[in-house]
mmCIF file of C-alpha atoms in Angstrom:
data_model
loop_
_atom_site.group_PDB
_atom_site.id
_atom_site.type_symbol
_atom_site.label_atom_id
_atom_site.label_comp_id
_atom_site.label_asym_id
_atom_site.label_seq_id
_atom_site.Cartn_x
_atom_site.Cartn_y
_atom_site.Cartn_z
ATOM 1 C CA VAL N 264 0.000 0.000 0.000
ATOM 2 C CA GLN N 265 2.834 2.371 0.844
ATOM 3 C CA CYS N 266 4.540 1.606 -2.460
ATOM 4 C CA MET N 267 1.341 2.435 -4.330
ATOM 5 C CA GLN N 268 1.115 5.732 -2.465
ATOM 6 C CA ASP N 269 4.743 6.582 -3.229
ATOM 7 C CA PHE N 270 4.343 5.880 -6.964
ATOM 8 C CA ASN N 271 0.746 6.919 -7.510
ATOM 9 C CA GLN N 272 1.482 8.312 -10.984
ATOM 10 C CA SER N 273 2.583 4.948 -12.324
ATOM 11 C CA ALA N 274 -0.171 2.812 -13.803
ATOM 12 C CA ASP N 275 2.086 -0.248 -13.698
ATOM 13 C CA VAL N 276 2.847 0.155 -10.002
ATOM 14 C CA GLN N 277 -0.831 0.633 -9.230
ATOM 15 C CA ALA N 278 -1.879 -2.391 -11.302
ATOM 16 C CA PHE N 279 0.796 -4.681 -9.872
ATOM 17 C CA GLY N 280 0.037 -3.466 -6.362
ATOM 18 C CA LEU N 281 -3.660 -4.199 -6.732
ATOM 19 C CA GLN N 282 -2.868 -7.554 -8.306
ATOM 20 C CA ALA N 283 -0.620 -8.464 -5.380
ATOM 21 C CA ILE N 284 -3.309 -7.559 -2.837
ATOM 22 C CA SER N 285 -5.941 -9.469 -4.804
ATOM 23 C CA ASN N 286 -3.815 -12.636 -4.677
ATOM 24 C CA LEU N 287 -2.989 -12.568 -0.964
ATOM 25 C CA GLU N 288 -4.634 -15.040 1.407
ATOM 26 C CA LEU N 289 -5.883 -12.526 3.936
ATOM 27 C CA SER N 290 -6.874 -13.486 7.469
ATOM 28 C CA ASP N 291 -9.417 -11.415 9.380
ATOM 29 C CA GLN N 292 -6.536 -9.653 11.095
ATOM 30 C CA ASP N 293 -4.888 -8.970 7.730
ATOM 31 C CA CYS N 294 -8.111 -7.395 6.490
ATOM 32 C CA ALA N 295 -8.262 -5.187 9.567
ATOM 33 C CA ASP N 296 -4.604 -4.200 9.175
ATOM 34 C CA ILE N 297 -4.932 -3.382 5.493
ATOM 35 C CA ALA N 298 -7.895 -1.121 6.243
ATOM 36 C CA ARG N 299 -5.855 0.757 8.845
ATOM 37 C CA HIS N 300 -3.183 1.379 6.222
ATOM 38 C CA ASN N 301 -5.675 3.353 4.114
ATOM 39 C CA PHE N 302 -5.970 0.634 1.474
ATOM 40 C CA ILE N 303 -9.440 1.557 0.275
ATOM 41 C CA HIS N 304 -8.500 5.146 -0.583
ATOM 42 C CA VAL N 305 -5.325 4.001 -2.330
ATOM 43 C CA ALA N 306 -7.312 1.460 -4.350
ATOM 44 C CA MET N 307 -10.019 3.964 -5.294
ATOM 45 C CA ASP N 308 -7.424 6.586 -6.229
ATOM 46 C CA ALA N 309 -5.719 4.075 -8.512
ATOM 47 C CA MET N 310 -8.980 3.067 -10.196
ATOM 48 C CA CYS N 311 -10.116 6.673 -10.641
ATOM 49 C CA GLY N 312 -6.664 7.799 -11.732
ATOM 50 C CA PHE N 313 -6.446 5.327 -14.609
ATOM 51 C CA PRO N 314 -10.095 4.857 -15.657
ATOM 52 C CA GLU N 315 -9.333 3.403 -19.100
ATOM 53 C CA ASP N 316 -6.948 0.704 -17.875
ATOM 54 C CA LEU N 317 -9.139 -2.404 -17.935
ATOM 55 C CA GLU N 318 -6.569 -4.703 -16.350
ATOM 56 C CA LEU N 319 -6.066 -2.289 -13.467
ATOM 57 C CA GLN N 320 -9.829 -2.057 -12.928
ATOM 58 C CA VAL N 321 -10.138 -5.840 -12.787
ATOM 59 C CA TYR N 322 -7.325 -6.054 -10.239
ATOM 60 C CA GLY N 323 -8.896 -3.191 -8.308
ATOM 61 C CA CYS N 324 -12.220 -4.975 -7.960
ATOM 62 C CA ARG N 325 -10.496 -8.213 -7.040
ATOM 63 C CA ALA N 326 -8.388 -6.479 -4.397
ATOM 64 C CA ILE N 327 -11.435 -4.754 -2.882
ATOM 65 C CA TRP N 328 -13.280 -8.073 -2.829
ATOM 66 C CA ASN N 329 -10.342 -9.779 -1.142
ATOM 67 C CA ALA N 330 -10.013 -7.076 1.504
ATOM 68 C CA SER N 331 -13.753 -6.896 2.263
ATOM 69 C CA GLY N 332 -14.067 -10.279 3.878
ATOM 70 C CA ILE N 333 -14.906 -8.919 7.335
ATOM 71 C CA PRO N 334 -18.027 -6.941 8.339
ATOM 72 C CA GLU N 335 -16.002 -3.986 9.584
ATOM 73 C CA ASN N 336 -14.399 -3.473 6.180
ATOM 74 C CA GLN N 337 -17.649 -4.045 4.329
ATOM 75 C CA CYS N 338 -19.236 -1.154 6.194
ATOM 76 C CA LEU N 339 -16.110 1.015 6.120
ATOM 77 C CA PHE N 340 -15.611 0.620 2.376
ATOM 78 C CA VAL N 341 -19.194 1.651 1.644
ATOM 79 C CA GLU N 342 -18.905 4.636 3.984
ATOM 80 C CA GLU N 343 -15.765 5.734 2.152
ATOM 81 C CA GLY N 344 -17.465 5.653 -1.254
ATOM 82 C CA VAL N 345 -16.346 2.403 -2.850
ATOM 83 C CA LEU N 346 -19.810 1.671 -4.251
ATOM 84 C CA GLY N 347 -19.697 4.621 -6.600
ATOM 85 C CA VAL N 348 -16.289 3.596 -7.917
ATOM 86 C CA VAL N 349 -17.173 -0.058 -8.503
ATOM 87 C CA LEU N 350 -20.549 0.668 -10.083
ATOM 88 C CA LYS N 351 -18.979 3.234 -12.428
ATOM 89 C CA VAL N 352 -16.316 0.773 -13.500
ATOM 90 C CA MET N 353 -18.976 -1.867 -14.170
ATOM 91 C CA SER N 354 -20.904 0.676 -16.229
ATOM 92 C CA ASP N 355 -17.788 1.711 -18.174
ATOM 93 C CA PHE N 356 -16.868 -1.875 -19.102
ATOM 94 C CA VAL N 357 -20.301 -3.463 -19.481
ATOM 95 C CA THR N 358 -19.182 -5.914 -22.179
ATOM 96 C CA ASN N 359 -16.207 -7.354 -20.291
ATOM 97 C CA SER N 360 -17.309 -10.467 -18.423
ATOM 98 C CA GLU N 361 -14.185 -10.721 -16.243
ATOM 99 C CA LEU N 362 -14.632 -7.183 -14.933
ATOM 100 C CA GLN N 363 -18.343 -7.786 -14.361
ATOM 101 C CA GLU N 364 -17.631 -10.977 -12.437
ATOM 102 C CA GLN N 365 -15.212 -9.198 -10.120
ATOM 103 C CA GLY N 366 -17.590 -6.280 -9.666
ATOM 104 C CA LEU N 367 -20.420 -8.617 -8.695
ATOM 105 C CA ALA N 368 -18.096 -10.352 -6.228
ATOM 106 C CA VAL N 369 -17.531 -6.985 -4.545
ATOM 107 C CA LEU N 370 -21.289 -6.338 -4.396
ATOM 108 C CA ALA N 371 -21.795 -9.785 -2.874
ATOM 109 C CA ASN N 372 -19.323 -9.067 -0.087
ATOM 110 C CA LEU N 373 -20.681 -5.598 0.611
ATOM 111 C CA GLY N 374 -24.248 -6.933 0.617
ATOM 112 C CA ALA N 375 -23.374 -9.341 3.421
ATOM 113 C CA ALA N 376 -23.509 -6.427 5.895
ATOM 114 C CA GLU N 377 -27.065 -5.427 6.763
ATOM 115 C CA GLU N 378 -26.027 -1.800 7.253
ATOM 116 C CA ASN N 379 -25.107 -1.620 3.559
ATOM 117 C CA VAL N 380 -28.333 -2.913 2.028
ATOM 118 C CA GLY N 381 -30.134 0.424 1.908
ATOM 119 C CA ARG N 382 -27.130 2.142 0.324
ATOM 120 C CA LEU N 383 -26.747 -0.631 -2.243
ATOM 121 C CA HIS N 384 -30.367 -0.227 -3.255
ATOM 122 C CA GLU N 385 -30.164 3.568 -3.391
ATOM 123 C CA CYS N 386 -27.023 3.477 -5.546
ATOM 124 C CA GLY N 387 -28.619 1.244 -8.158
ATOM 125 C CA ALA N 388 -26.594 -1.863 -7.338
ATOM 126 C CA VAL N 389 -29.551 -4.199 -7.895
ATOM 127 C CA ALA N 390 -30.297 -2.721 -11.308
ATOM 128 C CA ARG N 391 -26.623 -3.065 -12.250
ATOM 129 C CA LEU N 392 -26.580 -6.643 -10.964
ATOM 130 C CA VAL N 393 -29.649 -7.595 -13.005
ATOM 131 C CA GLU N 394 -28.354 -5.916 -16.162
ATOM 132 C CA THR N 395 -25.017 -7.698 -15.793
ATOM 133 C CA MET N 396 -26.602 -11.125 -15.316
ATOM 134 C CA ASN N 397 -28.867 -10.597 -18.327
ATOM 135 C CA ARG N 398 -26.114 -9.257 -20.565
ATOM 136 C CA HIS N 399 -23.711 -12.085 -19.644
ATOM 137 C CA ALA N 400 -26.301 -14.828 -19.326
ATOM 138 C CA SER N 401 -24.033 -17.449 -20.901
ATOM 139 C CA ASN N 402 -21.111 -16.788 -18.533
ATOM 140 C CA GLY N 403 -21.277 -19.215 -15.630
ATOM 141 C CA GLN N 404 -19.080 -17.303 -13.193
ATOM 142 C CA VAL N 405 -21.003 -14.076 -13.749
ATOM 143 C CA GLN N 406 -24.182 -15.980 -12.925
ATOM 144 C CA VAL N 407 -22.648 -17.507 -9.798
ATOM 145 C CA LYS N 408 -21.474 -14.133 -8.512
ATOM 146 C CA GLY N 409 -24.777 -12.482 -9.415
ATOM 147 C CA CYS N 410 -26.814 -15.100 -7.554
ATOM 148 C CA LEU N 411 -24.474 -14.839 -4.565
ATOM 149 C CA ALA N 412 -24.832 -11.055 -4.500
ATOM 150 C CA MET N 413 -28.623 -11.338 -4.619
ATOM 151 C CA THR N 414 -28.550 -13.990 -1.882
ATOM 152 C CA ASN N 415 -26.531 -11.775 0.444
ATOM 153 C CA MET N 416 -28.542 -8.634 -0.233
ATOM 154 C CA ALA N 417 -31.814 -10.495 0.416
ATOM 155 C CA SER N 418 -30.581 -12.248 3.553
ATOM 156 C CA HIS N 419 -31.471 -9.406 5.929
ATOM 157 C CA PRO N 420 -34.859 -8.622 7.516
ATOM 158 C CA THR N 421 -34.584 -5.014 6.335
ATOM 159 C CA ALA N 422 -33.791 -5.909 2.715
ATOM 160 C CA PRO N 423 -36.102 -4.348 0.083
ATOM 161 C CA LYS N 424 -36.936 -7.771 -1.330
ATOM 162 C CA LYS N 425 -40.031 -6.670 -3.224
ATOM 163 C CA GLN N 426 -38.054 -3.971 -5.026
ATOM 164 C CA MET N 427 -35.346 -6.513 -5.893
ATOM 165 C CA VAL N 428 -37.859 -8.735 -7.631
ATOM 166 C CA GLU N 429 -39.554 -5.766 -9.288
ATOM 167 C CA ALA N 430 -36.144 -4.747 -10.650
ATOM 168 C CA GLY N 431 -35.899 -8.128 -12.381
ATOM 169 C CA GLY N 432 -33.816 -9.994 -9.834
ATOM 170 C CA GLY N 433 -36.100 -13.013 -9.747
ATOM 171 C CA SER N 434 -36.287 -13.238 -13.524
ATOM 172 C CA ALA N 435 -32.507 -13.042 -13.864
ATOM 173 C CA ILE N 436 -32.097 -15.912 -11.411
ATOM 174 C CA VAL N 437 -34.696 -18.123 -13.110
ATOM 175 C CA ILE N 438 -33.174 -17.436 -16.533
ATOM 176 C CA SER N 439 -29.777 -18.403 -15.145
ATOM 177 C CA MET N 440 -31.180 -21.718 -13.912
ATOM 178 C CA VAL N 441 -32.835 -22.426 -17.264
ATOM 179 C CA MET N 442 -29.715 -21.590 -19.274
ATOM 180 C CA HIS N 443 -27.328 -23.607 -17.088
ATOM 181 C CA PRO N 444 -29.303 -26.713 -16.096
ATOM 182 C CA SER N 445 -26.266 -28.979 -15.735
ATOM 183 C CA ASP N 446 -24.126 -26.645 -13.615
ATOM 184 C CA PRO N 447 -24.601 -27.602 -9.943
ATOM 185 C CA GLU N 448 -22.847 -24.498 -8.600
ATOM 186 C CA ILE N 449 -25.149 -22.129 -10.471
ATOM 187 C CA GLN N 450 -28.217 -24.141 -9.482
ATOM 188 C CA GLU N 451 -27.231 -24.132 -5.812
ATOM 189 C CA LYS N 452 -26.467 -20.402 -5.734
ATOM 190 C CA ALA N 453 -29.701 -19.649 -7.594
ATOM 191 C CA LEU N 454 -31.746 -21.725 -5.144
ATOM 192 C CA CYS N 455 -30.217 -19.836 -2.240
ATOM 193 C CA ALA N 456 -31.166 -16.543 -3.887
ATOM 194 C CA LEU N 457 -34.758 -17.682 -4.514
ATOM 195 C CA ARG N 458 -35.020 -18.863 -0.920
ATOM 196 C CA ASN N 459 -33.977 -15.487 0.474
ATOM 197 C CA LEU N 460 -36.087 -13.456 -1.950
ATOM 198 C CA SER N 461 -39.198 -15.485 -1.119
ATOM 199 C CA ALA N 462 -38.712 -15.591 2.653
ATOM 200 C CA ASP N 463 -41.269 -13.467 4.538
ATOM 201 C CA SER N 464 -42.638 -12.005 1.300
ATOM 202 C CA GLU N 465 -45.979 -13.254 0.027
ATOM 203 C CA GLU N 466 -45.800 -10.914 -2.981
ATOM 204 C CA ASN N 467 -42.421 -12.271 -4.003
ATOM 205 C CA ARG N 468 -43.578 -15.860 -3.637
ATOM 206 C CA VAL N 469 -46.454 -15.191 -6.019
ATOM 207 C CA GLU N 470 -44.270 -13.340 -8.522
ATOM 208 C CA LEU N 471 -41.494 -15.947 -8.441
ATOM 209 C CA THR N 472 -44.091 -18.632 -9.076
ATOM 210 C CA ASN N 473 -45.535 -16.669 -12.010
ATOM 211 C CA ILE N 474 -42.145 -16.319 -13.707
ATOM 212 C CA GLY N 475 -41.331 -20.031 -13.511
ATOM 213 C CA GLY N 476 -39.518 -20.267 -10.212
ATOM 214 C CA ILE N 477 -41.179 -23.492 -9.050
ATOM 215 C CA ASP N 478 -40.563 -25.214 -12.394
ATOM 216 C CA ALA N 479 -36.885 -24.192 -12.239
ATOM 217 C CA ILE N 480 -36.564 -25.519 -8.683
ATOM 218 C CA ILE N 481 -38.124 -28.886 -9.535
ATOM 219 C CA SER N 482 -35.972 -29.178 -12.650
ATOM 220 C CA ALA N 483 -32.827 -28.499 -10.633
ATOM 221 C CA MET N 484 -33.741 -31.220 -8.121
ATOM 222 C CA GLN N 485 -34.503 -33.693 -10.901
ATOM 223 C CA VAL N 486 -31.314 -33.056 -12.858
ATOM 224 C CA HIS N 487 -29.091 -33.099 -9.750
ATOM 225 C CA ARG N 488 -30.504 -36.044 -7.801
ATOM 226 C CA ASP N 489 -27.032 -36.867 -6.520
#
């Protein structure tokens, strides 16, 4: 982090620094330490400073995902403005599936903290998630990360679950299940998302049924009996 600060005008230093952080196996204590060393501002400065460098943006999202494995960092990163940076990058590189996958992974981590759910909804994260899943419907890892993000966002009592389904979240999940019937990881993640979206929401249960949710669930159980 200090090296990135010292050479903040070098795109190569920033990219390699973010790549290094993204590849580290961080413990909870490591995540806490990296936050204390101002990592999130250094990462955001690098991403904003070189907005057209796709490789750097991918490493940036991966590094933020890797460092946001603890609730304290998930809340801190959102408070410091990381949502705006990640959502802008996803918007700027909408056709790149690798970038979208990493961006969704960040949203999944941030959505694990209940305090972040309202901010995620206000910033348009659900709409971005749905658009990404629909645009990259054939990409399995994008679908996995999208379903995981939806699962985490919908896991809290205060989550705006009805608005998530109205934004197309349920449809995106069902389409993912239909398009990837033989992929057990996608099916499992999608089932988790449907479970959370339908919990304590009669309106969502009706809507998910109307868009083929029950058929998709039964099909998944039949195909993956083992």
